mmCIF file with all atom_site columns, C-alpha atoms and ligand atoms in Angstrom:
data_model
loop_
_atom_site.group_PDB
_atom_site.id
_atom_site.type_symbol
_atom_site.label_atom_id
_atom_site.label_alt_id
_atom_site.label_comp_id
_atom_site.label_asym_id
_atom_site.label_entity_id
_atom_site.label_seq_id
_atom_site.pdbx_PDB_ins_code
_atom_site.Cartn_x
_atom_site.Cartn_y
_atom_site.Cartn_z
_atom_site.occupancy
_atom_site.B_iso_or_equiv
_atom_site.pdbx_formal_charge
_atom_site.auth_seq_id
_atom_site.auth_comp_id
_atom_site.auth_asym_id
_atom_site.auth_atom_id
_atom_site.pdbx_PDB_model_num
ATOM   1   C CA . MET T 1 1   ? 74.138  108.170 104.329 1.00 36.00 ? 1   MET T CA 1
ATOM   2   C CA . ASN T 1 2   ? 71.516  109.999 102.351 1.00 40.00 ? 2   ASN T CA 1
ATOM   3   C CA . PRO T 1 3   ? 71.904  110.164 98.594  1.00 41.00 ? 3   PRO T CA 1
ATOM   4   C CA . SER T 1 4   ? 73.214  113.567 97.641  1.00 43.00 ? 4   SER T CA 1
ATOM   5   C CA . SER T 1 5   ? 74.881  115.157 94.696  1.00 46.00 ? 5   SER T CA 1
ATOM   6   C CA . HIS T 1 6   ? 78.301  116.397 93.778  1.00 48.00 ? 6   HIS T CA 1
ATOM   7   C CA . SER T 1 7   ? 79.752  118.502 96.594  1.00 49.00 ? 7   SER T CA 1
ATOM   8   C CA . PRO T 1 8   ? 81.788  121.654 95.917  1.00 44.00 ? 8   PRO T CA 1
ATOM   9   C CA . GLN T 1 9   ? 84.559  120.221 98.100  1.00 46.00 ? 9   GLN T CA 1
ATOM   10  C CA . GLN T 1 10  ? 85.091  117.320 95.686  1.00 48.00 ? 10  GLN T CA 1
ATOM   11  C CA . ALA T 1 11  ? 85.088  119.636 92.693  1.00 48.00 ? 11  ALA T CA 1
ATOM   12  C CA . ARG T 1 12  ? 87.926  121.657 94.261  1.00 58.00 ? 12  ARG T CA 1
ATOM   13  C CA . ASP T 1 13  ? 89.899  118.615 95.292  1.00 70.00 ? 13  ASP T CA 1
ATOM   14  C CA . GLY T 1 14  ? 89.902  116.570 92.129  1.00 94.00 ? 14  GLY T CA 1
ATOM   15  C CA . HIS T 1 15  ? 87.985  115.091 89.255  1.00 97.00 ? 15  HIS T CA 1
ATOM   16  C CA . TRP T 1 16  ? 86.098  111.843 89.107  1.00 98.00 ? 16  TRP T CA 1
ATOM   17  C CA . VAL T 1 17  ? 86.792  109.500 86.194  1.00 98.00 ? 17  VAL T CA 1
ATOM   18  C CA . PHE T 1 18  ? 84.637  106.467 85.504  1.00 98.00 ? 18  PHE T CA 1
ATOM   19  C CA . GLY T 1 19  ? 86.381  103.391 84.083  1.00 98.00 ? 19  GLY T CA 1
ATOM   20  C CA . TYR T 1 20  ? 84.369  100.635 82.419  1.00 98.00 ? 20  TYR T CA 1
ATOM   21  C CA . GLY T 1 21  ? 87.101  98.732  80.533  1.00 98.00 ? 21  GLY T CA 1
ATOM   22  C CA . SER T 1 22  ? 90.842  98.496  80.987  1.00 97.00 ? 22  SER T CA 1
ATOM   23  C CA . LEU T 1 23  ? 90.644  101.424 83.403  1.00 98.00 ? 23  LEU T CA 1
ATOM   24  C CA . ILE T 1 24  ? 89.056  98.993  85.872  1.00 98.00 ? 24  ILE T CA 1
ATOM   25  C CA . TYR T 1 25  ? 91.943  96.534  85.985  1.00 96.00 ? 25  TYR T CA 1
ATOM   26  C CA . LYS T 1 26  ? 94.974  98.396  84.636  1.00 96.00 ? 26  LYS T CA 1
ATOM   27  C CA . VAL T 1 27  ? 95.531  101.324 86.951  1.00 97.00 ? 27  VAL T CA 1
ATOM   28  C CA . ASP T 1 28  ? 98.745  102.997 85.784  1.00 96.00 ? 28  ASP T CA 1
ATOM   29  C CA . PHE T 1 29  ? 97.919  106.444 87.188  1.00 97.00 ? 29  PHE T CA 1
ATOM   30  C CA . PRO T 1 30  ? 97.789  107.963 90.663  1.00 97.00 ? 30  PRO T CA 1
ATOM   31  C CA . TYR T 1 31  ? 94.430  108.495 92.321  1.00 97.00 ? 31  TYR T CA 1
ATOM   32  C CA . ARG T 1 32  ? 93.262  109.837 95.663  1.00 96.00 ? 32  ARG T CA 1
ATOM   33  C CA . GLN T 1 33  ? 90.315  107.581 96.079  1.00 96.00 ? 33  GLN T CA 1
ATOM   34  C CA . ARG T 1 34  ? 88.523  104.897 94.152  1.00 97.00 ? 34  ARG T CA 1
ATOM   35  C CA . GLU T 1 35  ? 85.157  103.342 94.475  1.00 97.00 ? 35  GLU T CA 1
ATOM   36  C CA . VAL T 1 36  ? 82.940  100.828 92.718  1.00 98.00 ? 36  VAL T CA 1
ATOM   37  C CA . ALA T 1 37  ? 80.500  102.927 90.762  1.00 98.00 ? 37  ALA T CA 1
ATOM   38  C CA . SER T 1 38  ? 77.993  102.940 87.928  1.00 98.00 ? 38  SER T CA 1
ATOM   39  C CA . ILE T 1 39  ? 76.616  105.141 85.199  1.00 98.00 ? 39  ILE T CA 1
ATOM   40  C CA . GLU T 1 40  ? 73.150  104.950 83.770  1.00 98.00 ? 40  GLU T CA 1
ATOM   41  C CA . GLY T 1 41  ? 72.019  104.853 80.156  1.00 97.00 ? 41  GLY T CA 1
ATOM   42  C CA . TYR T 1 42  ? 75.110  103.172 78.683  1.00 97.00 ? 42  TYR T CA 1
ATOM   43  C CA . ALA T 1 43  ? 76.220  99.605  77.987  1.00 97.00 ? 43  ALA T CA 1
ATOM   44  C CA . ARG T 1 44  ? 79.768  98.429  77.320  1.00 98.00 ? 44  ARG T CA 1
ATOM   45  C CA . ARG T 1 45  ? 80.430  96.860  73.900  1.00 98.00 ? 45  ARG T CA 1
ATOM   46  C CA . PHE T 1 46  ? 83.517  95.492  72.121  1.00 98.00 ? 46  PHE T CA 1
ATOM   47  C CA . TRP T 1 47  ? 82.785  97.687  69.137  1.00 98.00 ? 47  TRP T CA 1
ATOM   48  C CA . GLN T 1 48  ? 85.865  99.912  69.111  1.00 97.00 ? 48  GLN T CA 1
ATOM   49  C CA . GLY T 1 49  ? 89.015  99.133  67.139  1.00 97.00 ? 49  GLY T CA 1
ATOM   50  C CA . SER T 1 50  ? 92.417  99.254  68.832  1.00 96.00 ? 50  SER T CA 1
ATOM   51  C CA . HIS T 1 51  ? 95.383  100.203 66.670  1.00 95.00 ? 51  HIS T CA 1
ATOM   52  C CA . ASP T 1 52  ? 97.676  101.149 69.491  1.00 92.00 ? 52  ASP T CA 1
ATOM   53  C CA . HIS T 1 53  ? 97.119  98.808  72.449  1.00 94.00 ? 53  HIS T CA 1
ATOM   54  C CA . ARG T 1 54  ? 95.578  95.446  71.570  1.00 95.00 ? 54  ARG T CA 1
ATOM   55  C CA . GLY T 1 55  ? 96.121  95.513  67.826  1.00 94.00 ? 55  GLY T CA 1
ATOM   56  C CA . THR T 1 56  ? 98.038  97.381  65.157  1.00 96.00 ? 56  THR T CA 1
ATOM   57  C CA . PRO T 1 57  ? 97.020  99.787  62.373  1.00 94.00 ? 57  PRO T CA 1
ATOM   58  C CA . ASP T 1 58  ? 97.064  96.859  59.926  1.00 95.00 ? 58  ASP T CA 1
ATOM   59  C CA . ALA T 1 59  ? 95.277  94.447  62.231  1.00 96.00 ? 59  ALA T CA 1
ATOM   60  C CA . PRO T 1 60  ? 93.274  96.373  64.846  1.00 97.00 ? 60  PRO T CA 1
ATOM   61  C CA . GLY T 1 61  ? 92.047  94.567  67.924  1.00 98.00 ? 61  GLY T CA 1
ATOM   62  C CA . ARG T 1 62  ? 88.625  94.981  69.488  1.00 98.00 ? 62  ARG T CA 1
ATOM   63  C CA . VAL T 1 63  ? 88.208  96.891  72.724  1.00 98.00 ? 63  VAL T CA 1
ATOM   64  C CA . LEU T 1 64  ? 85.390  98.497  74.642  1.00 98.00 ? 64  LEU T CA 1
ATOM   65  C CA . THR T 1 65  ? 83.400  101.571 74.151  1.00 97.00 ? 65  THR T CA 1
ATOM   66  C CA . LEU T 1 66  ? 80.033  102.600 75.542  1.00 98.00 ? 66  LEU T CA 1
ATOM   67  C CA . VAL T 1 67  ? 76.827  102.724 73.573  1.00 97.00 ? 67  VAL T CA 1
ATOM   68  C CA . PRO T 1 68  ? 73.729  104.560 74.732  1.00 96.00 ? 68  PRO T CA 1
ATOM   69  C CA . GLU T 1 69  ? 71.176  102.134 76.125  1.00 96.00 ? 69  GLU T CA 1
ATOM   70  C CA . PRO T 1 70  ? 68.237  103.622 78.000  1.00 96.00 ? 70  PRO T CA 1
ATOM   71  C CA . ASP T 1 71  ? 67.709  102.293 81.530  1.00 92.00 ? 71  ASP T CA 1
ATOM   72  C CA . HIS T 1 72  ? 70.882  100.189 81.422  1.00 96.00 ? 72  HIS T CA 1
ATOM   73  C CA . VAL T 1 73  ? 73.255  100.483 84.385  1.00 97.00 ? 73  VAL T CA 1
ATOM   74  C CA . CYS T 1 74  ? 76.948  100.000 83.618  1.00 98.00 ? 74  CYS T CA 1
ATOM   75  C CA . LEU T 1 75  ? 79.063  98.993  86.612  1.00 98.00 ? 75  LEU T CA 1
ATOM   76  C CA . GLY T 1 76  ? 82.718  99.992  86.784  1.00 98.00 ? 76  GLY T CA 1
ATOM   77  C CA . MET T 1 77  ? 85.252  101.811 88.921  1.00 98.00 ? 77  MET T CA 1
ATOM   78  C CA . ALA T 1 78  ? 85.426  105.534 89.658  1.00 98.00 ? 78  ALA T CA 1
ATOM   79  C CA . TYR T 1 79  ? 88.703  107.255 90.511  1.00 98.00 ? 79  TYR T CA 1
ATOM   80  C CA . LEU T 1 80  ? 89.188  110.674 92.064  1.00 98.00 ? 80  LEU T CA 1
ATOM   81  C CA . VAL T 1 81  ? 92.232  112.100 90.283  1.00 98.00 ? 81  VAL T CA 1
ATOM   82  C CA . ASP T 1 82  ? 94.154  115.346 90.056  1.00 96.00 ? 82  ASP T CA 1
ATOM   83  C CA . GLY T 1 83  ? 93.748  117.346 86.855  1.00 95.00 ? 83  GLY T CA 1
ATOM   84  C CA . GLU T 1 84  ? 97.289  116.494 85.687  1.00 95.00 ? 84  GLU T CA 1
ATOM   85  C CA . VAL T 1 85  ? 96.304  112.836 85.341  1.00 96.00 ? 85  VAL T CA 1
ATOM   86  C CA . PHE T 1 86  ? 94.199  113.670 82.283  1.00 96.00 ? 86  PHE T CA 1
ATOM   87  C CA . ALA T 1 87  ? 97.322  114.198 80.168  1.00 96.00 ? 87  ALA T CA 1
ATOM   88  C CA . HIS T 1 88  ? 98.210  110.550 80.763  1.00 97.00 ? 88  HIS T CA 1
ATOM   89  C CA . LEU T 1 89  ? 94.648  109.296 80.320  1.00 97.00 ? 89  LEU T CA 1
ATOM   90  C CA . ASP T 1 90  ? 94.081  111.323 77.135  1.00 96.00 ? 90  ASP T CA 1
ATOM   91  C CA . HIS T 1 91  ? 97.217  109.763 75.671  1.00 96.00 ? 91  HIS T CA 1
ATOM   92  C CA . ARG T 1 92  ? 96.266  106.266 76.750  1.00 95.00 ? 92  ARG T CA 1
ATOM   93  C CA . GLU T 1 93  ? 92.734  106.633 75.336  1.00 93.00 ? 93  GLU T CA 1
ATOM   94  C CA . LYS T 1 94  ? 93.743  108.563 72.216  1.00 93.00 ? 94  LYS T CA 1
ATOM   95  C CA . ASN T 1 95  ? 92.551  106.082 69.602  1.00 93.00 ? 95  ASN T CA 1
ATOM   96  C CA . GLY T 1 96  ? 89.078  107.501 68.987  1.00 95.00 ? 96  GLY T CA 1
ATOM   97  C CA . TYR T 1 97  ? 87.942  108.269 72.513  1.00 97.00 ? 97  TYR T CA 1
ATOM   98  C CA . GLU T 1 98  ? 86.733  111.619 73.700  1.00 97.00 ? 98  GLU T CA 1
ATOM   99  C CA . ARG T 1 99  ? 85.893  112.793 77.181  1.00 97.00 ? 99  ARG T CA 1
ATOM   100 C CA . ARG T 1 100 ? 82.226  112.904 78.033  1.00 97.00 ? 100 ARG T CA 1
ATOM   101 C CA . GLN T 1 101 ? 80.635  114.322 81.174  1.00 97.00 ? 101 GLN T CA 1
ATOM   102 C CA . VAL T 1 102 ? 78.410  111.924 83.071  1.00 97.00 ? 102 VAL T CA 1
ATOM   103 C CA . SER T 1 103 ? 76.795  111.490 86.424  1.00 98.00 ? 103 SER T CA 1
ATOM   104 C CA . ILE T 1 104 ? 78.567  108.743 88.375  1.00 98.00 ? 104 ILE T CA 1
ATOM   105 C CA . ARG T 1 105 ? 76.917  106.859 91.186  1.00 98.00 ? 105 ARG T CA 1
ATOM   106 C CA . LEU T 1 106 ? 79.414  105.882 93.898  1.00 98.00 ? 106 LEU T CA 1
ATOM   107 C CA . ARG T 1 107 ? 78.208  102.634 95.419  1.00 96.00 ? 107 ARG T CA 1
ATOM   108 C CA . GLU T 1 108 ? 79.737  102.686 98.887  1.00 96.00 ? 108 GLU T CA 1
ATOM   109 C CA . SER T 1 109 ? 79.354  106.434 99.510  1.00 96.00 ? 109 SER T CA 1
ATOM   110 C CA . ASP T 1 110 ? 75.855  106.417 98.047  1.00 97.00 ? 110 ASP T CA 1
ATOM   111 C CA . LEU T 1 111 ? 76.626  109.671 96.272  1.00 97.00 ? 111 LEU T CA 1
ATOM   112 C CA . SER T 1 112 ? 76.171  110.964 92.741  1.00 98.00 ? 112 SER T CA 1
ATOM   113 C CA . VAL T 1 113 ? 79.116  112.944 91.438  1.00 97.00 ? 113 VAL T CA 1
ATOM   114 C CA . ALA T 1 114 ? 79.809  114.672 88.163  1.00 98.00 ? 114 ALA T CA 1
ATOM   115 C CA . GLY T 1 115 ? 82.681  113.091 86.269  1.00 98.00 ? 115 GLY T CA 1
ATOM   116 C CA . THR T 1 116 ? 84.328  112.080 83.049  1.00 98.00 ? 116 THR T CA 1
ATOM   117 C CA . VAL T 1 117 ? 84.176  108.964 80.943  1.00 98.00 ? 117 VAL T CA 1
ATOM   118 C CA . TYR T 1 118 ? 86.173  108.072 77.809  1.00 98.00 ? 118 TYR T CA 1
ATOM   119 C CA . PHE T 1 119 ? 83.652  107.460 75.063  1.00 97.00 ? 119 PHE T CA 1
ATOM   120 C CA . ALA T 1 120 ? 84.315  106.405 71.461  1.00 97.00 ? 120 ALA T CA 1
ATOM   121 C CA . GLY T 1 121 ? 81.359  107.212 69.214  1.00 96.00 ? 121 GLY T CA 1
ATOM   122 C CA . GLN T 1 122 ? 80.431  105.662 65.878  1.00 96.00 ? 122 GLN T CA 1
ATOM   123 C CA . ASP T 1 123 ? 81.945  108.502 63.891  1.00 96.00 ? 123 ASP T CA 1
ATOM   124 C CA . ASN T 1 124 ? 85.510  107.959 65.136  1.00 97.00 ? 124 ASN T CA 1
ATOM   125 C CA . PRO T 1 125 ? 87.995  106.451 62.646  1.00 95.00 ? 125 PRO T CA 1
ATOM   126 C CA . ALA T 1 126 ? 88.690  103.355 64.770  1.00 96.00 ? 126 ALA T CA 1
ATOM   127 C CA . TRP T 1 127 ? 85.017  102.386 65.176  1.00 97.00 ? 127 TRP T CA 1
ATOM   128 C CA . LEU T 1 128 ? 84.233  98.769  64.188  1.00 97.00 ? 128 LEU T CA 1
ATOM   129 C CA . GLY T 1 129 ? 80.644  98.407  65.323  1.00 97.00 ? 129 GLY T CA 1
ATOM   130 C CA . PRO T 1 130 ? 78.599  95.310  66.110  1.00 98.00 ? 130 PRO T CA 1
ATOM   131 C CA . ALA T 1 131 ? 79.215  91.747  64.924  1.00 97.00 ? 131 ALA T CA 1
ATOM   132 C CA . ASP T 1 132 ? 78.159  88.267  66.050  1.00 97.00 ? 132 ASP T CA 1
ATOM   133 C CA . ALA T 1 133 ? 79.552  87.311  69.440  1.00 97.00 ? 133 ALA T CA 1
ATOM   134 C CA . SER T 1 134 ? 81.429  84.342  67.948  1.00 96.00 ? 134 SER T CA 1
ATOM   135 C CA . GLU T 1 135 ? 83.055  86.606  65.337  1.00 96.00 ? 135 GLU T CA 1
ATOM   136 C CA . ILE T 1 136 ? 84.024  89.219  67.939  1.00 98.00 ? 136 ILE T CA 1
ATOM   137 C CA . ALA T 1 137 ? 85.545  86.463  70.104  1.00 97.00 ? 137 ALA T CA 1
ATOM   138 C CA . ARG T 1 138 ? 87.545  85.087  67.145  1.00 97.00 ? 138 ARG T CA 1
ATOM   139 C CA . HIS T 1 139 ? 88.757  88.590  66.335  1.00 97.00 ? 139 HIS T CA 1
ATOM   140 C CA . ILE T 1 140 ? 89.848  89.100  69.950  1.00 97.00 ? 140 ILE T CA 1
ATOM   141 C CA . GLY T 1 141 ? 91.500  85.676  69.995  1.00 97.00 ? 141 GLY T CA 1
ATOM   142 C CA . ARG T 1 142 ? 93.818  86.467  67.097  1.00 96.00 ? 142 ARG T CA 1
ATOM   143 C CA . SER T 1 143 ? 94.693  90.126  67.921  1.00 97.00 ? 143 SER T CA 1
ATOM   144 C CA . ARG T 1 144 ? 97.728  91.480  69.680  1.00 97.00 ? 144 ARG T CA 1
ATOM   145 C CA . GLY T 1 145 ? 99.360  94.912  70.060  1.00 96.00 ? 145 GLY T CA 1
ATOM   146 C CA . PRO T 1 146 ? 101.941 96.873  72.052  1.00 95.00 ? 146 PRO T CA 1
ATOM   147 C CA . SER T 1 147 ? 99.953  96.502  75.301  1.00 94.00 ? 147 SER T CA 1
ATOM   148 C CA . GLY T 1 148 ? 99.634  92.734  74.928  1.00 95.00 ? 148 GLY T CA 1
ATOM   149 C CA . SER T 1 149 ? 97.092  90.279  73.616  1.00 97.00 ? 149 SER T CA 1
ATOM   150 C CA . ASN T 1 150 ? 93.504  91.243  73.031  1.00 97.00 ? 150 ASN T CA 1
ATOM   151 C CA . ARG T 1 151 ? 92.634  87.968  74.746  1.00 97.00 ? 151 ARG T CA 1
ATOM   152 C CA . ASP T 1 152 ? 94.171  89.242  77.997  1.00 97.00 ? 152 ASP T CA 1
ATOM   153 C CA . TYR T 1 153 ? 92.161  92.442  77.763  1.00 97.00 ? 153 TYR T CA 1
ATOM   154 C CA . LEU T 1 154 ? 88.920  90.444  77.640  1.00 98.00 ? 154 LEU T CA 1
ATOM   155 C CA . LEU T 1 155 ? 89.860  87.844  80.258  1.00 98.00 ? 155 LEU T CA 1
ATOM   156 C CA . LYS T 1 156 ? 91.175  90.400  82.760  1.00 97.00 ? 156 LYS T CA 1
ATOM   157 C CA . LEU T 1 157 ? 88.085  92.502  82.262  1.00 98.00 ? 157 LEU T CA 1
ATOM   158 C CA . ALA T 1 158 ? 85.754  89.535  82.775  1.00 98.00 ? 158 ALA T CA 1
ATOM   159 C CA . ARG T 1 159 ? 87.593  88.583  85.968  1.00 98.00 ? 159 ARG T CA 1
ATOM   160 C CA . ALA T 1 160 ? 87.455  92.158  87.279  1.00 98.00 ? 160 ALA T CA 1
ATOM   161 C CA . LEU T 1 161 ? 83.743  92.440  86.507  1.00 98.00 ? 161 LEU T CA 1
ATOM   162 C CA . ARG T 1 162 ? 83.052  89.188  88.304  1.00 97.00 ? 162 ARG T CA 1
ATOM   163 C CA . GLU T 1 163 ? 84.911  90.514  91.355  1.00 97.00 ? 163 GLU T CA 1
ATOM   164 C CA . LEU T 1 164 ? 82.727  93.625  91.291  1.00 96.00 ? 164 LEU T CA 1
ATOM   165 C CA . GLY T 1 165 ? 79.612  91.478  91.046  1.00 95.00 ? 165 GLY T CA 1
ATOM   166 C CA . ALA T 1 166 ? 78.680  92.934  87.675  1.00 95.00 ? 166 ALA T CA 1
ATOM   167 C CA . GLU T 1 167 ? 76.223  91.215  85.382  1.00 92.00 ? 167 GLU T CA 1
ATOM   168 C CA . ASP T 1 168 ? 77.308  91.737  81.811  1.00 96.00 ? 168 ASP T CA 1
ATOM   169 C CA . SER T 1 169 ? 76.019  89.214  79.307  1.00 96.00 ? 169 SER T CA 1
ATOM   170 C CA . HIS T 1 170 ? 77.962  90.777  76.410  1.00 97.00 ? 170 HIS T CA 1
ATOM   171 C CA . VAL T 1 171 ? 81.347  90.391  78.124  1.00 98.00 ? 171 VAL T CA 1
ATOM   172 C CA . PHE T 1 172 ? 80.668  86.986  79.686  1.00 98.00 ? 172 PHE T CA 1
ATOM   173 C CA . GLU T 1 173 ? 79.361  85.533  76.435  1.00 98.00 ? 173 GLU T CA 1
ATOM   174 C CA . LEU T 1 174 ? 82.519  86.656  74.619  1.00 98.00 ? 174 LEU T CA 1
ATOM   175 C CA . GLU T 1 175 ? 84.634  85.168  77.399  1.00 98.00 ? 175 GLU T CA 1
ATOM   176 C CA . GLN T 1 176 ? 82.845  81.829  76.975  1.00 97.00 ? 176 GLN T CA 1
ATOM   177 C CA . TYR T 1 177 ? 83.409  81.809  73.220  1.00 97.00 ? 177 TYR T CA 1
ATOM   178 C CA . LEU T 1 178 ? 87.055  82.687  73.676  1.00 96.00 ? 178 LEU T CA 1
ATOM   179 C CA . LEU T 1 179 ? 87.688  79.965  76.246  1.00 95.00 ? 179 LEU T CA 1
ATOM   180 C CA . GLN T 1 180 ? 85.801  77.359  74.200  1.00 93.00 ? 180 GLN T CA 1
ATOM   181 C CA . SER T 1 181 ? 87.729  78.178  71.059  1.00 86.00 ? 181 SER T CA 1
ATOM   182 C CA . ALA T 1 182 ? 90.973  77.820  73.015  1.00 69.00 ? 182 ALA T CA 1
ATOM   183 C CA . GLY T 1 183 ? 89.893  74.314  74.048  1.00 56.00 ? 183 GLY T CA 1
ATOM   184 C CA . HIS T 1 184 ? 89.340  75.093  77.740  1.00 49.00 ? 184 HIS T CA 1
HETATM 185 C C1 . SIN D 2 .   ? 87.756  102.573 80.057  1.00 92.17 ? 201 SIN D C1 1
HETATM 186 O O1 . SIN D 2 .   ? 88.316  101.587 80.489  1.00 92.17 ? 201 SIN D O1 1
HETATM 187 O O2 . SIN D 2 .   ? 87.017  103.261 80.797  1.00 92.17 ? 201 SIN D O2 1
HETATM 188 C C2 . SIN D 2 .   ? 87.947  103.026 78.646  1.00 92.17 ? 201 SIN D C2 1
HETATM 189 C C3 . SIN D 2 .   ? 88.141  101.952 77.655  1.00 92.17 ? 201 SIN D C3 1
HETATM 190 C C4 . SIN D 2 .   ? 89.389  101.153 77.852  1.00 92.17 ? 201 SIN D C4 1
HETATM 191 O O3 . SIN D 2 .   ? 90.478  101.726 77.990  1.00 92.17 ? 201 SIN D O3 1
HETATM 192 O O4 . SIN D 2 .   ? 89.309  99.923  77.878  1.00 92.17 ? 201 SIN D O4 1
#
């Protein structure tokens, strides 16, 4: 199939959402279609605090956001959803994330579609920013919140990325630190 861009038919039928973190492996919303996909110009980083899922207001965990990185390709999963699904997603991603419009490349269909990504920028109140990989891994190792341990978030993500064939040195390095520190 030739590469082409967002068709009017898709715009009428639903909205594409690109997941790069927990939205890859924790799919608690209905979708019409999903496809391995990528966005360009962003890299995933464990630089966002989590007060509501993998940590608490007193002891926030560390979860993913995207940071602009020219020429970088971030692999994830795209979902075609009905508009009503955004109420659920906005609630789930409420701790500092905002919706951003991006161009999503669908791998199998070889199509570019317009879609939405949840992005937490440096000016949001839950932003933690960069730290050494070993420190981020220790932070993840000790954090827990209503959605479970921060450790699970990282390990499930790493497994899902491996299944997609993604290369992500940031995530895999953190996974290594976490497993080493746990004596594996
Ligand atoms: C996402 O997965 O796309 C957003 C960040 C997260 O919920 O982990």
